């Protein structure tokens, strides 16, 4: 006992170092600590002689084949082993007799055998199992329980579902679970969401891998499966739709998903996986058919019953789905012009984010100076030289945008993902296990946020130390992200326009604004070339005005294009790539690259006091401490001088009790969380499950959730060219003085239109009736946590072990809904009066090195005062047909009850009202051959985000696969397709165009039965 105590104490000391020295601890120290920890365990742990030896053989009850890799363990302990190639096992334990031996294997019914004597030999025949309704889940209550008795809605993919998914990988197969929404930014980057308010970076949903939060610290949302376990190492996926903060804390708001990897003791041996396929198929594909490659390798080994390890490695490469949406964000800018909109800002073109209304030049002294140097010729009298400035009053109220290129020329579509995962496990005693895990993911992908981001050569890694006993666990882990060569595609295009202007005029002070100024000059030159005198344009008929403008715009754009051609800035040429490479250098704000090395450190634990409190049927207490360390070097946050730290902690208690002869189970939990920047939050949950005749389970719950404003919602300080994104903390508002001389952007737009309609004169800019349209932005409420109250009623039943029904309805009430508001500051004249004309053009509000403010536009996080409500329902049915055919389906309904758009906010609900999934399959329709088919449909819905607003059309997809098991080779051949019918669709406005993906794979497993 003393040795065991010393081992535990050593482990605790390591965690203390982790907790109190985390500000200076490096990954090297963590790795060293892990290594020393296990060395200490090897030398100081208990060494005792087992009291009992059990031997035996496990076979298949149907064909009498020996079963290899079957798990054999002592119930209530971590003591166990697996069967060898002959189905035989030997197990030694010092657990006092009698004890129960549990025998389990994937696809077979679990057996329990009582062991009463030493050297007892057991012969067991396992029967094939239908897993319908038999799953055990942990996530719903943080303790093991039957999925039928879960107090809240929960979905699970077991190992067989993962192996048999018709999607091209298990993570995409999650979309077929009831109530799940997916937003795809890249072929290797999908974001999961449930119950509304989805996005391409979902800060309302938590994803855990083996208990570790997979969010990127600087982004505050999970990064899909970019650093998760490979398909070979996933044992199960559990997903809870809806609020889960009472047990999981901040941001478990719309749901939580747990990905559980395979235990190194239970899943030993070598397994390997190779896949090849292709995408971009068909005449309407955005490029030629391209290959896809993927490969994974896993090896796990146990040394006796004490030490085990596993290693996983995987690699994937593909040509990414392309962004091809040329939807114009501002089609109204074209007005009555019959030509292409001169002010177009298209979703998947970059550079046209920079724009200006030509009429503003009539108010600009800088432009007037430039225009006077641009002469057009001699007037009719033959003695006066006409300059562009003479025509300034003929500039139309028309927005024009800068030179743009399609996304394919600016982002890296070579999607790549390299992953490495490993673990080392040591069983100190039969009831105590220590482990170290490492997850690493790197590669290239695309992410759609406020802009399109090319995530190039990024990486994210996690280290975890964990101590787990029979009734407790404690873990500490760190997550580190590095941005690599990632960059903002729109910023890259802007820098290319800046460099183009510098080279064309051989002047390093030029930037994209020179392009827009010159466009205005060339527009006026066309008026001269069309024979118009200054001021004559206004006397033309409406039809002639339109035609004259069309000619002038085409001439101006043609001239600017010729300047770009003169310096070789043409897509596909060496000159283009050379300027692109030059523009890609430098970090924000000088260049488009990020320089992020942020980190999140987390320590948590839980103890189960059920045995100590016999009048309750369950009592768990837990808590956690978390620290974010933001190190973007000034590219995302104001952390150029020093990192920003955010500390938060929380704790919870949960109690459960069976009543009415164990027909009713009541569970109640309460959690408290505190973030250093906000008031503490209480999150209660109460639930009940009532069982009728052992097969009908009715559940009801009241849950609460909250989400702390993300690290970006608190501290972001990023220019997106036309505006600056700002965190909503009070110090940010004070630093940028956002309520001084500021107006709401909606009122500024009304004012600007009135000025332009009146000819963009100084008189129009200072017209009291136009100024009256402005609404001051003089009151800012700092951002605070958002809260939700969720009511749910559900029914789940397993009838005759063949029919599984699961139904739920919910109603959510959101308080302090987090949103963003945009404002524009007016500049002041020398006498301190407001220069209202400065409002008509917007650019990012910026603090210069000397502390002065330049630019005028900001977008800052805050909350909506009004209550927001949503409601929905979901039903799922599965039925086992004769000969083990299975058929299933689910339907989900979700609705937002308020019209936030009418209140001036982007709702960003981003969820279809109706969606459904249908599935059909058989793991072995004939000997060794199985198949599965899944059909998915969802209706059209309005997508809203800071990047794009527009309809996501309804779509349907069909996934299918056929598998052939080659038992002698211990290999499964699988041929399949995602979106087999190649119906092209998008999942988010501004997202890529997704087509069919066709694949063939081989999976080898040394322990395959």
Short mmCIF file of C-alpha atoms in Angstrom, two decimals, residues 255-724:
data_model
loop_
_atom_site.label_atom_id
_atom_site.label_comp_id
_atom_site.label_asym_id
_atom_site.label_seq_id
_atom_site.Cartn_x
_atom_site.Cartn_y
_atom_site.Cartn_z
CA UNK A 255 -24.37 20.39 -27.75
CA UNK A 256 -21.31 18.31 -26.99
CA UNK A 257 -19.63 15.40 -28.77
CA UNK A 258 -17.23 12.87 -27.29
CA UNK A 259 -14.90 10.89 -29.53
CA UNK A 260 -13.47 7.91 -27.66
CA UNK A 261 -10.37 6.16 -28.94
CA UNK A 262 -9.53 2.49 -28.54
CA UNK A 263 -7.93 1.30 -25.33
CA UNK A 264 -4.41 -0.02 -25.85
CA UNK A 265 -5.06 -3.02 -23.56
CA UNK A 266 -8.34 -4.02 -25.25
CA UNK A 267 -7.41 -3.40 -28.88
CA UNK A 268 -3.93 -4.78 -29.44
CA UNK A 269 -1.98 -5.71 -32.53
CA UNK A 270 -1.31 -4.15 -35.90
CA UNK A 271 -3.96 -2.58 -38.10
CA UNK A 272 -3.56 -0.62 -41.31
CA UNK A 273 -5.78 1.24 -43.69
CA UNK A 274 -5.29 2.54 -47.24
CA UNK A 275 -7.78 4.40 -49.36
CA UNK A 276 -7.69 5.77 -52.87
CA UNK A 277 -10.38 7.66 -54.68
CA UNK A 278 -11.23 10.68 -56.78
CA UNK A 279 -13.44 13.75 -56.84
CA UNK A 280 -14.27 16.67 -59.18
CA UNK A 281 -16.22 14.35 -61.45
CA UNK A 282 -18.52 15.34 -64.32
CA UNK A 283 -18.81 17.92 -67.03
CA UNK A 284 -19.88 20.64 -64.58
CA UNK A 285 -16.91 20.06 -62.24
CA UNK A 286 -14.85 23.13 -61.42
CA UNK A 287 -11.67 21.33 -62.45
CA UNK A 288 -10.46 18.02 -63.84
CA UNK A 289 -11.00 14.81 -61.91
CA UNK A 290 -8.43 14.65 -59.12
CA UNK A 291 -7.10 11.75 -57.00
CA UNK A 292 -7.50 11.33 -53.25
CA UNK A 293 -5.05 9.41 -51.08
CA UNK A 294 -5.33 8.35 -47.46
CA UNK A 295 -3.45 5.91 -45.30
CA UNK A 296 -3.37 5.03 -41.58
CA UNK A 297 -1.36 2.73 -39.36
CA UNK A 298 -2.08 1.68 -35.77
CA UNK A 299 -0.13 -0.55 -33.44
CA UNK A 300 -0.92 -1.37 -29.81
CA UNK A 301 0.82 -3.73 -27.44
CA UNK A 302 0.32 -4.72 -23.81
CA UNK A 303 3.08 -6.18 -21.66
CA UNK A 304 1.27 -8.43 -19.25
CA UNK A 305 -1.50 -6.64 -17.44
CA UNK A 306 0.51 -3.61 -16.37
CA UNK A 307 1.96 -1.66 -19.27
CA UNK A 308 0.58 -0.92 -22.73
CA UNK A 309 1.17 1.57 -25.49
CA UNK A 310 -0.31 2.50 -28.84
CA UNK A 311 0.79 4.61 -31.78
CA UNK A 312 -1.24 5.88 -34.72
CA UNK A 313 -0.20 7.71 -37.83
CA UNK A 314 -2.30 8.84 -40.79
CA UNK A 315 -1.92 10.94 -43.91
CA UNK A 316 -4.51 12.33 -46.32
CA UNK A 317 -4.14 14.37 -49.48
CA UNK A 318 -6.76 15.61 -51.95
CA UNK A 319 -7.61 18.46 -54.26
CA UNK A 320 -10.01 20.51 -52.19
CA UNK A 321 -13.55 21.48 -53.04
CA UNK A 322 -13.35 24.82 -54.84
CA UNK A 323 -15.08 28.05 -53.92
CA UNK A 324 -16.91 28.94 -57.13
CA UNK A 325 -19.76 31.15 -55.94
CA UNK A 326 -19.66 34.44 -57.85
CA UNK A 327 -22.75 35.81 -56.13
CA UNK A 328 -22.51 39.57 -55.82
CA UNK A 329 -22.92 40.70 -52.22
CA UNK A 330 -24.25 44.09 -53.39
CA UNK A 331 -26.21 43.63 -56.66
CA UNK A 332 -28.15 46.83 -55.95
CA UNK A 333 -25.01 48.84 -56.70
CA UNK A 334 -25.44 48.22 -60.42
CA UNK A 335 -28.63 50.28 -60.53
CA UNK A 336 -29.89 50.60 -64.10
CA UNK A 337 -26.58 49.78 -65.73
CA UNK A 338 -26.77 46.93 -68.21
CA UNK A 339 -23.12 45.99 -67.78
CA UNK A 340 -21.46 43.96 -65.07
CA UNK A 341 -21.80 45.72 -61.73
CA UNK A 342 -18.76 48.05 -61.37
CA UNK A 343 -19.17 47.78 -57.60
CA UNK A 344 -19.44 44.00 -57.46
CA UNK A 345 -18.01 42.27 -54.39
CA UNK A 346 -18.29 38.58 -55.20
CA UNK A 347 -18.07 35.80 -52.64
CA UNK A 348 -15.20 33.86 -54.18
CA UNK A 349 -13.24 36.66 -55.77
CA UNK A 350 -10.62 38.48 -53.76
CA UNK A 351 -9.60 42.13 -54.02
CA UNK A 352 -13.04 43.61 -54.67
CA UNK A 353 -13.57 44.09 -50.94
CA UNK A 354 -11.91 47.50 -51.46
CA UNK A 355 -14.36 49.91 -53.05
CA UNK A 356 -15.48 53.52 -53.13
CA UNK A 357 -18.39 55.59 -54.39
CA UNK A 358 -17.07 57.70 -57.28
CA UNK A 359 -19.13 60.69 -56.18
CA UNK A 360 -17.00 60.99 -53.06
CA UNK A 361 -14.09 62.30 -55.14
CA UNK A 362 -16.00 65.53 -55.60
CA UNK A 363 -15.57 66.00 -51.83
CA UNK A 364 -11.91 64.95 -51.70
CA UNK A 365 -9.20 67.63 -51.85
CA UNK A 366 -6.58 64.91 -52.27
CA UNK A 367 -8.33 63.56 -55.35
CA UNK A 368 -8.84 67.05 -56.75
CA UNK A 369 -5.07 67.58 -56.51
CA UNK A 370 -4.44 64.31 -58.37
CA UNK A 371 -7.14 65.04 -60.95
CA UNK A 372 -5.67 68.45 -61.86
CA UNK A 373 -2.50 66.70 -63.03
CA UNK A 374 -4.45 64.44 -65.42
CA UNK A 375 -5.10 66.53 -68.54
CA UNK A 376 -7.52 65.45 -71.26
CA UNK A 377 -6.91 67.98 -74.03
CA UNK A 378 -7.76 71.46 -75.31
CA UNK A 379 -11.22 72.91 -75.04
CA UNK A 380 -13.25 74.37 -77.91
CA UNK A 381 -11.63 77.77 -77.52
CA UNK A 382 -8.28 76.15 -78.11
CA UNK A 383 -6.52 77.81 -75.21
CA UNK A 384 -7.58 76.14 -71.95
CA UNK A 385 -6.33 72.65 -70.93
CA UNK A 386 -9.10 70.44 -69.47
CA UNK A 387 -8.19 68.40 -66.41
CA UNK A 388 -10.07 65.56 -64.74
CA UNK A 389 -10.96 67.94 -61.92
CA UNK A 390 -13.03 70.00 -64.37
CA UNK A 391 -15.35 67.02 -64.78
CA UNK A 392 -15.56 66.12 -61.08
CA UNK A 393 -19.20 67.14 -60.77
CA UNK A 394 -20.02 64.59 -63.50
CA UNK A 395 -18.92 61.65 -61.32
CA UNK A 396 -21.96 59.44 -60.68
CA UNK A 397 -23.18 58.08 -57.37
CA UNK A 398 -21.77 54.68 -58.23
CA UNK A 399 -19.65 52.32 -56.12
CA UNK A 400 -16.68 50.78 -57.91
CA UNK A 401 -14.39 48.10 -56.56
CA UNK A 402 -10.74 47.29 -57.10
CA UNK A 403 -9.18 44.61 -59.28
CA UNK A 404 -10.20 41.12 -58.19
CA UNK A 405 -9.12 37.55 -58.88
CA UNK A 406 -11.00 34.31 -58.45
CA UNK A 407 -10.19 32.42 -55.29
CA UNK A 408 -8.51 29.51 -57.10
CA UNK A 409 -5.54 31.76 -57.93
CA UNK A 410 -5.00 32.86 -54.34
CA UNK A 411 -5.67 29.95 -51.96
CA UNK A 412 -3.96 26.59 -51.66
CA UNK A 413 -6.40 23.88 -52.71
CA UNK A 414 -3.92 21.09 -51.96
CA UNK A 415 -5.78 19.81 -48.91
CA UNK A 416 -3.47 17.80 -46.69
CA UNK A 417 -3.71 16.33 -43.22
CA UNK A 418 -0.98 14.60 -41.24
CA UNK A 419 -1.89 13.14 -37.86
CA UNK A 420 0.00 11.32 -35.15
CA UNK A 421 -1.50 10.01 -31.94
CA UNK A 422 0.04 7.91 -29.24
CA UNK A 423 -0.50 6.75 -25.70
CA UNK A 424 1.37 5.08 -22.86
CA UNK A 425 -0.63 3.37 -20.10
CA UNK A 426 0.41 1.93 -16.76
CA UNK A 427 -1.82 0.07 -14.32
CA UNK A 428 -0.47 0.92 -10.91
CA UNK A 429 -2.92 -1.41 -9.19
CA UNK A 430 -5.94 -3.36 -10.38
CA UNK A 431 -8.07 -0.28 -9.79
CA UNK A 432 -5.71 2.51 -10.77
CA UNK A 433 -4.35 3.44 -14.18
CA UNK A 434 -2.05 6.27 -15.24
CA UNK A 435 -1.66 7.37 -18.83
CA UNK A 436 -0.04 9.86 -21.14
CA UNK A 437 -1.58 10.74 -24.51
CA UNK A 438 -0.32 12.85 -27.37
CA UNK A 439 -2.33 14.14 -30.35
CA UNK A 440 -0.80 16.00 -33.27
CA UNK A 441 -2.45 17.27 -36.43
CA UNK A 442 -0.99 19.39 -39.21
CA UNK A 443 -1.67 20.25 -42.80
CA UNK A 444 -3.42 22.56 -45.21
CA UNK A 445 -7.11 23.41 -45.33
CA UNK A 446 -9.52 26.29 -45.92
CA UNK A 447 -11.70 27.98 -43.33
CA UNK A 448 -14.55 30.42 -43.94
CA UNK A 449 -14.88 32.99 -41.18
CA UNK A 450 -15.35 36.73 -41.58
CA UNK A 451 -13.05 36.18 -44.55
CA UNK A 452 -11.64 33.17 -46.42
CA UNK A 453 -8.57 31.87 -44.63
CA UNK A 454 -6.03 29.57 -46.23
CA UNK A 455 -4.82 27.41 -43.34
CA UNK A 456 -1.45 26.43 -44.75
CA UNK A 457 1.06 24.30 -42.85
CA UNK A 458 -0.77 24.88 -39.59
CA UNK A 459 -0.48 22.46 -36.68
CA UNK A 460 -2.18 21.78 -33.39
CA UNK A 461 -1.02 19.41 -30.68
CA UNK A 462 -2.25 18.14 -27.34
CA UNK A 463 -0.54 16.47 -24.38
CA UNK A 464 -2.54 14.79 -21.62
CA UNK A 465 -1.65 13.19 -18.30
CA UNK A 466 -4.43 11.23 -16.63
CA UNK A 467 -4.91 9.21 -13.47
CA UNK A 468 -8.04 7.05 -13.36
CA UNK A 469 -9.35 4.95 -10.51
CA UNK A 470 -12.49 2.94 -9.88
CA UNK A 471 -14.41 6.00 -8.72
CA UNK A 472 -12.37 9.03 -9.76
CA UNK A 473 -10.23 10.57 -12.46
CA UNK A 474 -7.94 13.55 -12.73
CA UNK A 475 -6.46 14.81 -15.95
CA UNK A 476 -4.36 17.70 -17.15
CA UNK A 477 -3.78 18.61 -20.75
CA UNK A 478 -2.49 21.40 -22.92
CA UNK A 479 -3.50 22.40 -26.44
CA UNK A 480 -1.09 24.39 -28.59
CA UNK A 481 -1.86 25.79 -32.02
CA UNK A 482 0.59 27.22 -34.52
CA UNK A 483 -0.65 29.08 -37.57
CA UNK A 484 2.26 28.08 -39.80
CA UNK A 485 1.96 29.88 -43.15
CA UNK A 486 -1.79 30.55 -42.83
CA UNK A 487 -3.07 33.78 -44.34
CA UNK A 488 -6.15 35.86 -45.16
CA UNK A 489 -6.99 35.47 -48.85
CA UNK A 490 -8.66 38.90 -49.12
CA UNK A 491 -5.69 40.56 -47.46
CA UNK A 492 -3.37 38.83 -49.94
CA UNK A 493 -5.37 40.29 -52.83
CA UNK A 494 -5.28 43.77 -51.29
CA UNK A 495 -1.50 43.57 -50.93
CA UNK A 496 -1.26 42.49 -54.59
CA UNK A 497 -3.23 45.58 -55.58
CA UNK A 498 -0.97 47.72 -53.38
CA UNK A 499 2.17 46.31 -55.02
CA UNK A 500 0.66 46.72 -58.49
CA UNK A 501 0.09 50.42 -57.91
CA UNK A 502 3.60 50.83 -56.51
CA UNK A 503 5.15 49.21 -59.56
CA UNK A 504 2.96 50.95 -62.13
CA UNK A 505 3.84 54.39 -60.75
CA UNK A 506 7.26 53.49 -59.29
CA UNK A 507 6.15 54.94 -55.98
CA UNK A 508 6.30 52.95 -52.74
CA UNK A 509 3.65 55.15 -51.11
CA UNK A 510 0.88 54.00 -53.43
CA UNK A 511 -1.73 51.44 -52.44
CA UNK A 512 -5.09 50.17 -53.67
CA UNK A 513 -6.69 53.59 -53.10
CA UNK A 514 -4.64 54.82 -56.07
CA UNK A 515 -6.40 52.22 -58.22
CA UNK A 516 -9.81 53.59 -57.24
CA UNK A 517 -8.69 57.19 -57.74
CA UNK A 518 -7.32 56.41 -61.18
CA UNK A 519 -10.51 54.57 -62.07
CA UNK A 520 -12.39 57.80 -61.39
CA UNK A 521 -9.98 59.75 -63.58
CA UNK A 522 -10.29 57.26 -66.43
CA UNK A 523 -14.06 57.29 -66.11
CA UNK A 524 -14.01 61.05 -66.69
CA UNK A 525 -11.52 60.67 -69.54
CA UNK A 526 -14.12 58.52 -71.27
CA UNK A 527 -16.68 61.33 -70.91
CA UNK A 528 -14.21 63.61 -72.67
CA UNK A 529 -13.56 60.98 -75.35
CA UNK A 530 -17.32 60.73 -75.88
CA UNK A 531 -17.34 64.47 -76.67
CA UNK A 532 -18.89 65.78 -73.47
CA UNK A 533 -17.97 69.10 -71.96
CA UNK A 534 -17.73 69.47 -68.17
CA UNK A 535 -21.24 69.62 -66.73
CA UNK A 536 -22.88 68.47 -69.96
CA UNK A 537 -23.56 64.97 -68.63
CA UNK A 538 -26.41 66.27 -66.48
CA UNK A 539 -28.32 67.53 -69.50
CA UNK A 540 -28.41 64.14 -71.26
CA UNK A 541 -31.58 62.11 -71.45
CA UNK A 542 -31.94 59.24 -68.98
CA UNK A 543 -31.28 56.67 -71.69
CA UNK A 544 -28.18 58.48 -72.90
CA UNK A 545 -26.94 58.89 -69.34
CA UNK A 546 -27.06 55.15 -68.81
CA UNK A 547 -25.33 54.42 -72.10
CA UNK A 548 -22.65 57.04 -71.45
CA UNK A 549 -21.96 55.63 -68.00
CA UNK A 550 -21.71 52.08 -69.34
CA UNK A 551 -19.11 53.14 -71.90
CA UNK A 552 -17.17 55.09 -69.28
CA UNK A 553 -17.09 52.21 -66.81
CA UNK A 554 -15.95 49.75 -69.47
CA UNK A 555 -13.23 52.15 -70.59
CA UNK A 556 -12.02 52.79 -67.05
CA UNK A 557 -11.88 49.09 -66.18
CA UNK A 558 -10.17 48.28 -69.49
CA UNK A 559 -7.52 50.92 -68.87
CA UNK A 560 -6.80 49.66 -65.37
CA UNK A 561 -6.59 46.07 -66.66
CA UNK A 562 -4.05 47.18 -69.26
CA UNK A 563 -1.89 48.69 -66.52
CA UNK A 564 -1.91 45.34 -64.71
CA UNK A 565 -1.03 43.52 -67.91
CA UNK A 566 1.89 45.90 -68.45
CA UNK A 567 3.54 44.65 -65.24
CA UNK A 568 2.70 41.01 -65.89
CA UNK A 569 -0.04 40.74 -63.25
CA UNK A 570 -2.11 38.17 -65.16
CA UNK A 571 -3.27 34.91 -63.52
CA UNK A 572 -1.26 31.89 -64.56
CA UNK A 573 1.86 33.87 -65.48
CA UNK A 574 5.23 34.10 -63.79
CA UNK A 575 4.65 37.78 -63.11
CA UNK A 576 1.43 37.02 -61.28
CA UNK A 577 3.05 34.38 -59.08
CA UNK A 578 6.03 36.62 -58.37
CA UNK A 579 3.80 39.47 -57.15
CA UNK A 580 1.62 37.00 -55.25
CA UNK A 581 4.69 35.62 -53.45
CA UNK A 582 5.86 39.13 -52.58
CA UNK A 583 2.39 40.11 -51.36
CA UNK A 584 2.25 36.97 -49.22
CA UNK A 585 5.18 38.03 -47.08
CA UNK A 586 4.70 39.72 -43.74
CA UNK A 587 2.25 39.29 -40.92
CA UNK A 588 -0.88 41.29 -40.11
CA UNK A 589 -1.13 44.28 -40.35
CA UNK A 590 1.80 44.62 -42.79
CA UNK A 591 1.07 41.36 -44.61
CA UNK A 592 -1.64 38.70 -44.84
CA UNK A 593 -0.08 36.04 -42.59
CA UNK A 594 -0.97 35.13 -39.04
CA UNK A 595 1.67 34.45 -36.43
CA UNK A 596 -0.29 32.58 -33.82
CA UNK A 597 1.12 30.32 -31.13
CA UNK A 598 -1.71 30.37 -28.61
CA UNK A 599 -2.23 27.76 -25.92
CA UNK A 600 -4.92 26.44 -23.62
CA UNK A 601 -4.07 24.59 -20.37
CA UNK A 602 -6.72 22.58 -18.57
CA UNK A 603 -6.90 20.53 -15.36
CA UNK A 604 -10.04 18.71 -14.22
CA UNK A 605 -11.15 15.91 -11.95
CA UNK A 606 -14.18 14.03 -10.75
CA UNK A 607 -14.92 11.78 -7.76
CA UNK A 608 -17.86 9.41 -7.45
CA UNK A 609 -19.13 9.38 -3.83
CA UNK A 610 -21.94 6.90 -4.50
CA UNK A 611 -20.47 4.21 -2.24
CA UNK A 612 -20.01 6.71 0.57
CA UNK A 613 -23.62 7.97 0.38
CA UNK A 614 -25.83 4.86 0.35
CA UNK A 615 -29.16 6.73 0.40
CA UNK A 616 -28.40 8.05 -3.09
CA UNK A 617 -27.96 6.01 -6.24
CA UNK A 618 -25.37 8.37 -7.60
CA UNK A 619 -23.30 11.32 -6.38
CA UNK A 620 -20.52 12.86 -8.45
CA UNK A 621 -18.47 15.94 -7.70
CA UNK A 622 -16.03 17.52 -10.12
CA UNK A 623 -14.24 20.68 -11.07
CA UNK A 624 -11.77 22.20 -13.48
CA UNK A 625 -9.32 25.04 -14.00
CA UNK A 626 -8.47 26.46 -17.43
CA UNK A 627 -6.13 29.11 -18.74
CA UNK A 628 -5.88 30.55 -22.24
CA UNK A 629 -2.55 32.05 -23.25
CA UNK A 630 -3.07 34.11 -26.42
CA UNK A 631 0.07 34.65 -28.48
CA UNK A 632 -0.89 35.96 -31.91
CA UNK A 633 1.94 38.50 -31.90
CA UNK A 634 -0.50 41.27 -32.72
CA UNK A 635 -2.00 39.53 -35.78
CA UNK A 636 -5.35 38.65 -34.18
CA UNK A 637 -5.25 40.12 -30.67
CA UNK A 638 -3.56 43.18 -29.12
CA UNK A 639 -0.79 40.92 -27.80
CA UNK A 640 2.23 42.18 -29.70
CA UNK A 641 4.01 43.31 -26.55
CA UNK A 642 3.05 40.41 -24.30
CA UNK A 643 0.67 37.41 -24.29
CA UNK A 644 -2.88 37.76 -23.01
CA UNK A 645 -3.97 35.29 -20.33
CA UNK A 646 -7.56 34.37 -19.48
CA UNK A 647 -8.26 32.31 -16.36
CA UNK A 648 -11.45 30.46 -15.57
CA UNK A 649 -12.55 27.72 -13.18
CA UNK A 650 -15.67 25.75 -12.42
CA UNK A 651 -17.15 23.00 -10.29
CA UNK A 652 -20.25 20.81 -10.27
CA UNK A 653 -22.19 18.31 -8.19
CA UNK A 654 -24.69 15.75 -9.48
CA UNK A 655 -27.00 13.47 -7.50
CA UNK A 656 -29.42 10.78 -8.67
CA UNK A 657 -32.06 8.65 -6.96
CA UNK A 658 -34.34 5.78 -8.03
CA UNK A 659 -37.94 5.91 -6.81
CA UNK A 660 -41.17 3.90 -7.28
CA UNK A 661 -39.47 0.50 -7.27
CA UNK A 662 -36.74 1.85 -9.55
CA UNK A 663 -39.24 2.86 -12.23
CA UNK A 664 -38.39 6.54 -11.82
CA UNK A 665 -34.88 7.97 -11.81
CA UNK A 666 -34.41 11.60 -10.82
CA UNK A 667 -31.12 13.38 -11.47
CA UNK A 668 -30.15 16.87 -10.46
CA UNK A 669 -26.93 18.78 -10.99
CA UNK A 670 -25.60 22.24 -10.35
CA UNK A 671 -22.47 23.88 -11.72
CA UNK A 672 -20.71 27.18 -11.04
CA UNK A 673 -18.19 28.76 -13.41
CA UNK A 674 -16.12 31.93 -13.18
CA UNK A 675 -14.13 33.66 -15.88
CA UNK A 676 -11.83 36.51 -14.85
CA UNK A 677 -13.57 38.95 -17.19
CA UNK A 678 -17.17 38.16 -16.27
CA UNK A 679 -19.48 37.48 -13.37
CA UNK A 680 -19.85 33.89 -12.19
CA UNK A 681 -22.48 31.68 -13.82
CA UNK A 682 -24.72 29.04 -12.21
CA UNK A 683 -25.97 26.20 -14.44
CA UNK A 684 -28.61 23.91 -12.92
CA UNK A 685 -30.08 20.80 -14.55
CA UNK A 686 -32.88 18.53 -13.38
CA UNK A 687 -34.16 15.48 -15.21
CA UNK A 688 -36.33 12.45 -14.75
CA UNK A 689 -36.70 9.12 -16.56
CA UNK A 690 -39.81 7.02 -16.01
CA UNK A 691 -39.78 3.38 -17.09
CA UNK A 692 -43.00 1.62 -18.12
CA UNK A 693 -42.96 -2.19 -18.43
CA UNK A 694 -39.19 -2.21 -18.91
CA UNK A 695 -39.39 -1.16 -22.57
CA UNK A 696 -40.94 2.33 -22.56
CA UNK A 697 -38.84 5.20 -21.19
CA UNK A 698 -40.26 8.69 -20.86
CA UNK A 699 -37.80 11.47 -20.04
CA UNK A 700 -38.12 15.14 -19.18
CA UNK A 701 -35.46 17.69 -18.36
CA UNK A 702 -34.83 21.32 -17.64
CA UNK A 703 -31.31 22.30 -18.54
CA UNK A 704 -29.38 25.52 -18.62
CA UNK A 705 -26.31 26.48 -20.55
CA UNK A 706 -24.09 29.45 -21.10
CA UNK A 707 -21.27 30.44 -23.33
CA UNK A 708 -18.54 32.81 -22.39
CA UNK A 709 -17.68 35.23 -25.19
CA UNK A 710 -14.91 33.61 -27.19
CA UNK A 711 -11.31 34.73 -26.95
CA UNK A 712 -12.06 36.70 -30.11
CA UNK A 713 -15.32 38.00 -28.68
CA UNK A 714 -13.27 39.35 -25.77
CA UNK A 715 -10.00 40.50 -27.35
CA UNK A 716 -9.97 40.37 -31.17
CA UNK A 717 -8.33 43.38 -32.82
CA UNK A 718 -8.22 42.58 -36.55
CA UNK A 719 -8.62 44.72 -39.66
CA UNK A 720 -10.77 43.21 -42.41
CA UNK A 721 -9.99 46.19 -44.69
CA UNK A 722 -13.44 47.81 -44.59
CA UNK A 723 -13.78 47.57 -40.80
CA UNK A 724 -11.92 46.54 -37.67
#
